mmCIF file of C-alpha atoms in Angstrom:
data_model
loop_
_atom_site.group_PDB
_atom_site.id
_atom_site.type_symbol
_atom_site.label_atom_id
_atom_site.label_comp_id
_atom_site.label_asym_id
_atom_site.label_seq_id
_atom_site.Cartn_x
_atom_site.Cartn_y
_atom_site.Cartn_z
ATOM 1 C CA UNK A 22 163.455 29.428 141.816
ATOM 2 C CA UNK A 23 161.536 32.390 142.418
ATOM 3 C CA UNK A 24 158.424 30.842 143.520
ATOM 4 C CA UNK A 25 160.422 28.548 146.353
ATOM 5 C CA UNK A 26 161.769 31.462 147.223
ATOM 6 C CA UNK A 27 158.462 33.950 147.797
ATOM 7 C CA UNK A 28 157.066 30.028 149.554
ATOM 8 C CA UNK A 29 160.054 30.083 151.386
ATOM 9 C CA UNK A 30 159.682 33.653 152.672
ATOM 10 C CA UNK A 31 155.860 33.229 153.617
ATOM 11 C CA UNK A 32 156.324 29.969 155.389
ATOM 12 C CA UNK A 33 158.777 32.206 157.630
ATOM 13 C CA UNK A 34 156.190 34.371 158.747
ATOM 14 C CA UNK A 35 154.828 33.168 162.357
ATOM 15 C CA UNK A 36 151.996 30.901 162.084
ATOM 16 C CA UNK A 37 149.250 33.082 163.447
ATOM 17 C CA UNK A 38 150.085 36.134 161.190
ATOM 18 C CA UNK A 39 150.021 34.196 158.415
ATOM 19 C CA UNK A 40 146.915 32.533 158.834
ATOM 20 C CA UNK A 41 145.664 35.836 159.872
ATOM 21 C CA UNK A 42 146.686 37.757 156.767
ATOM 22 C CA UNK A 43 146.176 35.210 154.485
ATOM 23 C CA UNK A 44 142.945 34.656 155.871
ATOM 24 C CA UNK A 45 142.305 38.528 155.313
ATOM 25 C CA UNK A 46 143.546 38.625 151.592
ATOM 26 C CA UNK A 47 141.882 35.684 150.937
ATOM 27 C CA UNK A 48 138.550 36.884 151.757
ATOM 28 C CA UNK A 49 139.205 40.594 149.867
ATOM 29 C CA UNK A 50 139.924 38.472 146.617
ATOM 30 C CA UNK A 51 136.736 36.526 147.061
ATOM 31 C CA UNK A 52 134.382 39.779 147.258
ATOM 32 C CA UNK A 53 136.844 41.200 143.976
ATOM 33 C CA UNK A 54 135.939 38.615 142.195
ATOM 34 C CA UNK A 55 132.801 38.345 143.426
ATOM 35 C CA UNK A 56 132.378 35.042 144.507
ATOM 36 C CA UNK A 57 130.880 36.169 147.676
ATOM 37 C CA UNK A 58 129.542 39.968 148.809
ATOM 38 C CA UNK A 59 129.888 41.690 151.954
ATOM 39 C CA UNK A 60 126.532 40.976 152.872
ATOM 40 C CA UNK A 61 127.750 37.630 153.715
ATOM 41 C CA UNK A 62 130.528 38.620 155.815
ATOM 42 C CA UNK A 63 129.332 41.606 158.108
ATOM 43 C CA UNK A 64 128.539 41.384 161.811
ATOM 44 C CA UNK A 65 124.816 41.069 162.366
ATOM 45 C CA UNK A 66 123.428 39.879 165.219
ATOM 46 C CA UNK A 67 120.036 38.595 164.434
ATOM 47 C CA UNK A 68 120.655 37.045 161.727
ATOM 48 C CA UNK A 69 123.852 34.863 163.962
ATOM 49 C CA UNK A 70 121.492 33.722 166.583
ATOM 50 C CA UNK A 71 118.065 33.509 164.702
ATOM 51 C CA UNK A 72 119.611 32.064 161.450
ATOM 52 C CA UNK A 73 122.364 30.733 162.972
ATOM 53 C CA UNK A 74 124.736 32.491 160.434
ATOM 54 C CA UNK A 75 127.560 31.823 163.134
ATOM 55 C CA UNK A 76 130.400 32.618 160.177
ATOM 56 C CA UNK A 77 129.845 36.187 160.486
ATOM 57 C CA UNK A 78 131.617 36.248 164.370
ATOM 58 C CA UNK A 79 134.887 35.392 162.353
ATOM 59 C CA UNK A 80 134.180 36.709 158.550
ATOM 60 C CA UNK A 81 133.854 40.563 159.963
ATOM 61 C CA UNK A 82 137.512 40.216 161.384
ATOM 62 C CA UNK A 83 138.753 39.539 157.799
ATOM 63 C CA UNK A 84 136.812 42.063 155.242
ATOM 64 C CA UNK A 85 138.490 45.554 155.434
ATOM 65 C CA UNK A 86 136.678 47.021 152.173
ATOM 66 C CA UNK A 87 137.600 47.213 148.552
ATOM 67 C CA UNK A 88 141.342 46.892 147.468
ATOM 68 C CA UNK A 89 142.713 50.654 147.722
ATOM 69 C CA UNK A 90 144.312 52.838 149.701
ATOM 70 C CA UNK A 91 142.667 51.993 152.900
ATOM 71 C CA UNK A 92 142.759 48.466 152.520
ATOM 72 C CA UNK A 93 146.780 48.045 151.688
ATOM 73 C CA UNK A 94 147.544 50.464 154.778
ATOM 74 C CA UNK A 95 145.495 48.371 157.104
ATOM 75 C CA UNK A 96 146.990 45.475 155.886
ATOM 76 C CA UNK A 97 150.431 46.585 156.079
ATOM 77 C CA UNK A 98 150.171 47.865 159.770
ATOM 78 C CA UNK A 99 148.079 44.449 160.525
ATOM 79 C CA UNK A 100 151.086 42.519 159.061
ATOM 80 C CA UNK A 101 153.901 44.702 160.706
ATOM 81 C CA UNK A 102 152.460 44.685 163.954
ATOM 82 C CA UNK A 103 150.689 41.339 164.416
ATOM 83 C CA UNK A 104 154.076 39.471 163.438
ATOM 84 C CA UNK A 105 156.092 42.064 165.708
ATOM 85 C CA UNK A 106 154.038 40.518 168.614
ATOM 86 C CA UNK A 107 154.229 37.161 167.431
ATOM 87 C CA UNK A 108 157.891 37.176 166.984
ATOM 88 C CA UNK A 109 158.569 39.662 170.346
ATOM 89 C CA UNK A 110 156.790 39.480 173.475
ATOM 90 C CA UNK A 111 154.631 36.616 172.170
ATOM 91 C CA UNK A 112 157.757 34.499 171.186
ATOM 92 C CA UNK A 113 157.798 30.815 171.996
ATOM 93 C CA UNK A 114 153.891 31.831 173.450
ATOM 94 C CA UNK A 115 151.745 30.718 170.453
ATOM 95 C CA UNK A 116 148.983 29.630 172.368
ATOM 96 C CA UNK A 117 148.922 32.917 174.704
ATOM 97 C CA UNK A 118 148.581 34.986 171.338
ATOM 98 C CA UNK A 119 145.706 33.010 169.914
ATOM 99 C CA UNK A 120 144.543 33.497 173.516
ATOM 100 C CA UNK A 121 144.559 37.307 172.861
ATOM 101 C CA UNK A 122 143.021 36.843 169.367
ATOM 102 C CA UNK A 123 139.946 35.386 171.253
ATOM 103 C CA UNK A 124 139.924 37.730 174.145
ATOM 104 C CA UNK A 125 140.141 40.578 172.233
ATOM 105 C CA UNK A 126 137.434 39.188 169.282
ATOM 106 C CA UNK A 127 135.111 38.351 172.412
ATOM 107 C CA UNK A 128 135.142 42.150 173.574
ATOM 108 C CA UNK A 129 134.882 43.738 170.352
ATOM 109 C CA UNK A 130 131.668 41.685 169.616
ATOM 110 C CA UNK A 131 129.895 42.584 172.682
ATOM 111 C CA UNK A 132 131.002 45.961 172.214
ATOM 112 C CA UNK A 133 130.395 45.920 168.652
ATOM 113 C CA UNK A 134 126.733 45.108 169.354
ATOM 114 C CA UNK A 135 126.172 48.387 170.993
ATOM 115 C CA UNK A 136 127.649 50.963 168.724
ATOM 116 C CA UNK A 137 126.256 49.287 165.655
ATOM 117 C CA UNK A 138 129.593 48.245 163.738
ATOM 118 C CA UNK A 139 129.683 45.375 161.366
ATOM 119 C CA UNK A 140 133.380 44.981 160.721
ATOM 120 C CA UNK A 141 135.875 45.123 163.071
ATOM 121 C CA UNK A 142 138.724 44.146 161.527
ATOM 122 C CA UNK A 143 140.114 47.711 161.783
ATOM 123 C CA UNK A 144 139.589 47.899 165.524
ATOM 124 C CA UNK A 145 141.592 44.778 165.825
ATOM 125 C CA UNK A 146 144.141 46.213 163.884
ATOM 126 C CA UNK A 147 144.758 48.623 166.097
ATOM 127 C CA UNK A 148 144.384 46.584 169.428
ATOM 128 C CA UNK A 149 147.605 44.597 168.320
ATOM 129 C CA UNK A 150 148.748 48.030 167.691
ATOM 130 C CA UNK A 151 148.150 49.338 170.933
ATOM 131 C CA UNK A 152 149.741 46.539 172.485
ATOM 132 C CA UNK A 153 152.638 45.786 170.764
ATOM 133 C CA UNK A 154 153.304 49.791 171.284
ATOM 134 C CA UNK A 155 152.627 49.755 175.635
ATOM 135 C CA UNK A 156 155.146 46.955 175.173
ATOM 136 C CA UNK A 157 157.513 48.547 173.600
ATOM 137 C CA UNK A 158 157.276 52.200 175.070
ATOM 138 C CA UNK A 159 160.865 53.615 174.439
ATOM 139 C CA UNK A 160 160.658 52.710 170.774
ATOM 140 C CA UNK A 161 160.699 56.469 168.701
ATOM 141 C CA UNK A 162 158.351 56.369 165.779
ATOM 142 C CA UNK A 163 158.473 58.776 162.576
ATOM 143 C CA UNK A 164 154.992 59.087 161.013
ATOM 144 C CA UNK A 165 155.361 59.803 157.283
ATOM 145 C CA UNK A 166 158.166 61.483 157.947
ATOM 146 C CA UNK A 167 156.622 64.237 159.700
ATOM 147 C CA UNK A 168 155.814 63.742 163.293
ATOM 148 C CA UNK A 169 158.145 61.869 165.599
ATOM 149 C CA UNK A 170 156.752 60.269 169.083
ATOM 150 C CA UNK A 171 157.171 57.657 171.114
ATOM 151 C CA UNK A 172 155.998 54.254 170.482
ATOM 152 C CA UNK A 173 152.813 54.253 172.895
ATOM 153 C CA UNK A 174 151.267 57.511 171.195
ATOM 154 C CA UNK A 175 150.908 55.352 167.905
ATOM 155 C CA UNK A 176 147.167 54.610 168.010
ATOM 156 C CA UNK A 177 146.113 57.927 168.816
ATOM 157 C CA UNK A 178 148.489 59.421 165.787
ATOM 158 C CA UNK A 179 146.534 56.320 163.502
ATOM 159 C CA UNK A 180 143.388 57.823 164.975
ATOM 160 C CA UNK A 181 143.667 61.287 164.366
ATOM 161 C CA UNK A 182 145.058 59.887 161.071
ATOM 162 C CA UNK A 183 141.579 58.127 160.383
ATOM 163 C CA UNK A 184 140.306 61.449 161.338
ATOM 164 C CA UNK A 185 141.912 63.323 158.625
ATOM 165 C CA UNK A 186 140.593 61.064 155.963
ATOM 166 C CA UNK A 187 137.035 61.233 156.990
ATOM 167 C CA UNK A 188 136.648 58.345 158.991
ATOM 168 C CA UNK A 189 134.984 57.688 161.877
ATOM 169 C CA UNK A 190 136.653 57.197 164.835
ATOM 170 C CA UNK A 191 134.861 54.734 167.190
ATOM 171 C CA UNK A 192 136.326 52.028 165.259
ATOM 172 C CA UNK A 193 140.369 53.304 166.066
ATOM 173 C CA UNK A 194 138.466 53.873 170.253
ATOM 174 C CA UNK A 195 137.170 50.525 170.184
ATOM 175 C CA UNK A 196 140.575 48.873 169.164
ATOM 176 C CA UNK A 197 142.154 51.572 171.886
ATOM 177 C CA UNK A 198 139.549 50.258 174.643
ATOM 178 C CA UNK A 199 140.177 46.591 174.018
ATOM 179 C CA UNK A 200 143.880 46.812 173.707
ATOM 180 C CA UNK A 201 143.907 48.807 176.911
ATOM 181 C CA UNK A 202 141.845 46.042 178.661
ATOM 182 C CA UNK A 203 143.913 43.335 177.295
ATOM 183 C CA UNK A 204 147.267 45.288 178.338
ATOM 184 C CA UNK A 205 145.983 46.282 182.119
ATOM 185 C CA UNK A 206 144.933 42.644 182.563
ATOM 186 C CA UNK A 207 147.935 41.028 181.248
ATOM 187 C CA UNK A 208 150.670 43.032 182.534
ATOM 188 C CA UNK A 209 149.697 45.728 185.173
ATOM 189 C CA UNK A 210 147.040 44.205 187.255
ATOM 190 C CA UNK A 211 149.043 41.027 187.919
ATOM 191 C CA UNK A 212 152.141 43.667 189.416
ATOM 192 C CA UNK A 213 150.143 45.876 191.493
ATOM 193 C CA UNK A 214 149.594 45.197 195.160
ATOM 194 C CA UNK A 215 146.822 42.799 195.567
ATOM 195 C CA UNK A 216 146.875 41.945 191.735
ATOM 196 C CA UNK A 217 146.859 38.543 190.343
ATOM 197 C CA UNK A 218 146.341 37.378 186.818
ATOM 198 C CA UNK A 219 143.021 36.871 185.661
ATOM 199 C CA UNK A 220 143.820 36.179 182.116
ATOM 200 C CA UNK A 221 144.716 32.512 181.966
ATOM 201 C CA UNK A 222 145.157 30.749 178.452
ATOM 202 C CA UNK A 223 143.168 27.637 178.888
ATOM 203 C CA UNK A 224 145.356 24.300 178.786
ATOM 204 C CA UNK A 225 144.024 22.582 175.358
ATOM 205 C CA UNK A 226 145.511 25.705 173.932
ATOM 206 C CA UNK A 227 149.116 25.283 174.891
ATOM 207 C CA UNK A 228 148.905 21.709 173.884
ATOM 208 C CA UNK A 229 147.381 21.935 170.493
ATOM 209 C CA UNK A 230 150.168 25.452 169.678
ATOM 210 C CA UNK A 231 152.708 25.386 171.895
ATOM 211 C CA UNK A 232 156.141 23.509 171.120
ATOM 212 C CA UNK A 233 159.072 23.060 173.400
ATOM 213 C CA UNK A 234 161.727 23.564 170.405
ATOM 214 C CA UNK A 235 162.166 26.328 168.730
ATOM 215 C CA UNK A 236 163.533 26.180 164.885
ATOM 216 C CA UNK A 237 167.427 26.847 164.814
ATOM 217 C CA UNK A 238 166.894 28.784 161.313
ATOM 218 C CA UNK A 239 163.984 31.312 162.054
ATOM 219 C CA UNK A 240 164.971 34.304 161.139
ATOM 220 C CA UNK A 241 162.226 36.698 162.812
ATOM 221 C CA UNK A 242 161.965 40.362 162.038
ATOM 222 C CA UNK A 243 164.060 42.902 163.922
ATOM 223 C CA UNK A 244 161.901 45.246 165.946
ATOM 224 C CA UNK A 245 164.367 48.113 166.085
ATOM 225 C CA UNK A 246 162.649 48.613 163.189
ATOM 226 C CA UNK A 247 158.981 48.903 164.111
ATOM 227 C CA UNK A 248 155.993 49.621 161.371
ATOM 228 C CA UNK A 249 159.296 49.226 158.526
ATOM 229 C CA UNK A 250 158.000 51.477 156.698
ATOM 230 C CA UNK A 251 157.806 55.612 156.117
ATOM 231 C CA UNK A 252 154.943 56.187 158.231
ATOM 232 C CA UNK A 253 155.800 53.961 161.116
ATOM 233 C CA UNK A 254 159.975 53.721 161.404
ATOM 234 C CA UNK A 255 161.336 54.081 164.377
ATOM 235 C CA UNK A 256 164.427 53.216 166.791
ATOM 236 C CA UNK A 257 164.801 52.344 170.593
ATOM 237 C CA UNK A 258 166.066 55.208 172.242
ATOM 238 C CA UNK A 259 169.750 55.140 173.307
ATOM 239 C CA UNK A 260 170.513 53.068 170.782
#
């Protein structure tokens, strides 16, 4: 009974989140137990186009270090976040959020190639962030119960966060600079004078994820709750 109902609950989260996260746990357990090493997984260039080690353009979205401290809070705000989008302003739009995934994994690459970082998982982390957070800008957060903002300062708290633990920062910037792109190309550009959309999801997209019915008994998340948890609550205002 209890195992149909944790299957239950996990085939409830969205389809891209769970493939994402699953995808992410999956690949932390593998280097626990050893059955692969990091080595395998980071972003590296050379060895992509002169070995042809073409995994590694995927496998760096999915390591995000040893299990600890910093792995569980990346994965919870990857979890909260990514399914937030999925299940708000990406709802009954699967295609246009694996869209996103790409866009954004394309940018981060180049990008990545420049300032020398060879997992970005984080960044993307907090380019869903920084989305879902633009999109939602009269949400109030409450940051370990200690600083209370609105929703669209998020990934600057999370960065000065990463600060505070020793971190560097260009990985929180990066995941700032690609969510900004993302965000002025989707839904500012296309509304200013002389705008138009540039960011088209291509058509074999909708037709291998999108669906014309939606399922009578999904129960998605409610998102007056954003982040769910002590360091990322929150509530609309006026409500």
């Amino acid at each position: 009974m209890a195992y149909q109902t944790v299957q239950q609950e996990y085939l409830q989260i969205p389809v891209v989140t769970r493939a994402y996260t699953t995808a992410c746990v999956l690949t932390t357990a593998a280097v626990q137990l050893e059955l692969i090493t990091p080595f395998q997984l980071y972003f590296n260039p050379d060895l992509i186009l002169r070995n042809y080690q073409v995994w590694r353009l995927i496998t760096n979205f999915l390591f995000f270090g040893p299990v600890g401290f910093n792995f569980l809070f990346n994965m919870i705000f990857l979890y909260r976040y990514c399914r937030m989008l999925e299940e708000g302003s990406f709802r009954g739009r699967t295609a246009d959020f694996v869209f996103m995934f790409l866009f954004g994994g394309l940018l981060m690459t180049i990008f990545g190639t420049f300032v020398s970082l060879v997992f970005l998982g984080q960044a993307f982390t907090i380019m869903l962030v920084y989305v879902w957070s633009r999109r939602n800008p009269n949400v109030r957060m409450n940051f370990f119960g200690l600083l209370n903002f609105q929703a669209p300062f998020l990934p600057w708290v999370l960065m000065g966060f990463s600060l505070l633990l020793g971190n560097s920062i260009i990985v929180d910037l990066l995941g700032i600079a690609v969510g900004h792109v993302y965000f002025f190309l989707e839904d500012v550009f296309p509304n200013q004078p002389g705008g138009g959309r540039w960011l088209k999801t291509p058509f074999f997209l909708k037709m291998l994820f999108d669906t014309p019915e939606e399922d009578a008994n999904y129960n998605p998340l409610p998102e007056e709750r954003p982040g769910g948890f002590a360091w990322g609550e929150g509530q609309r205002l006026g409500g």
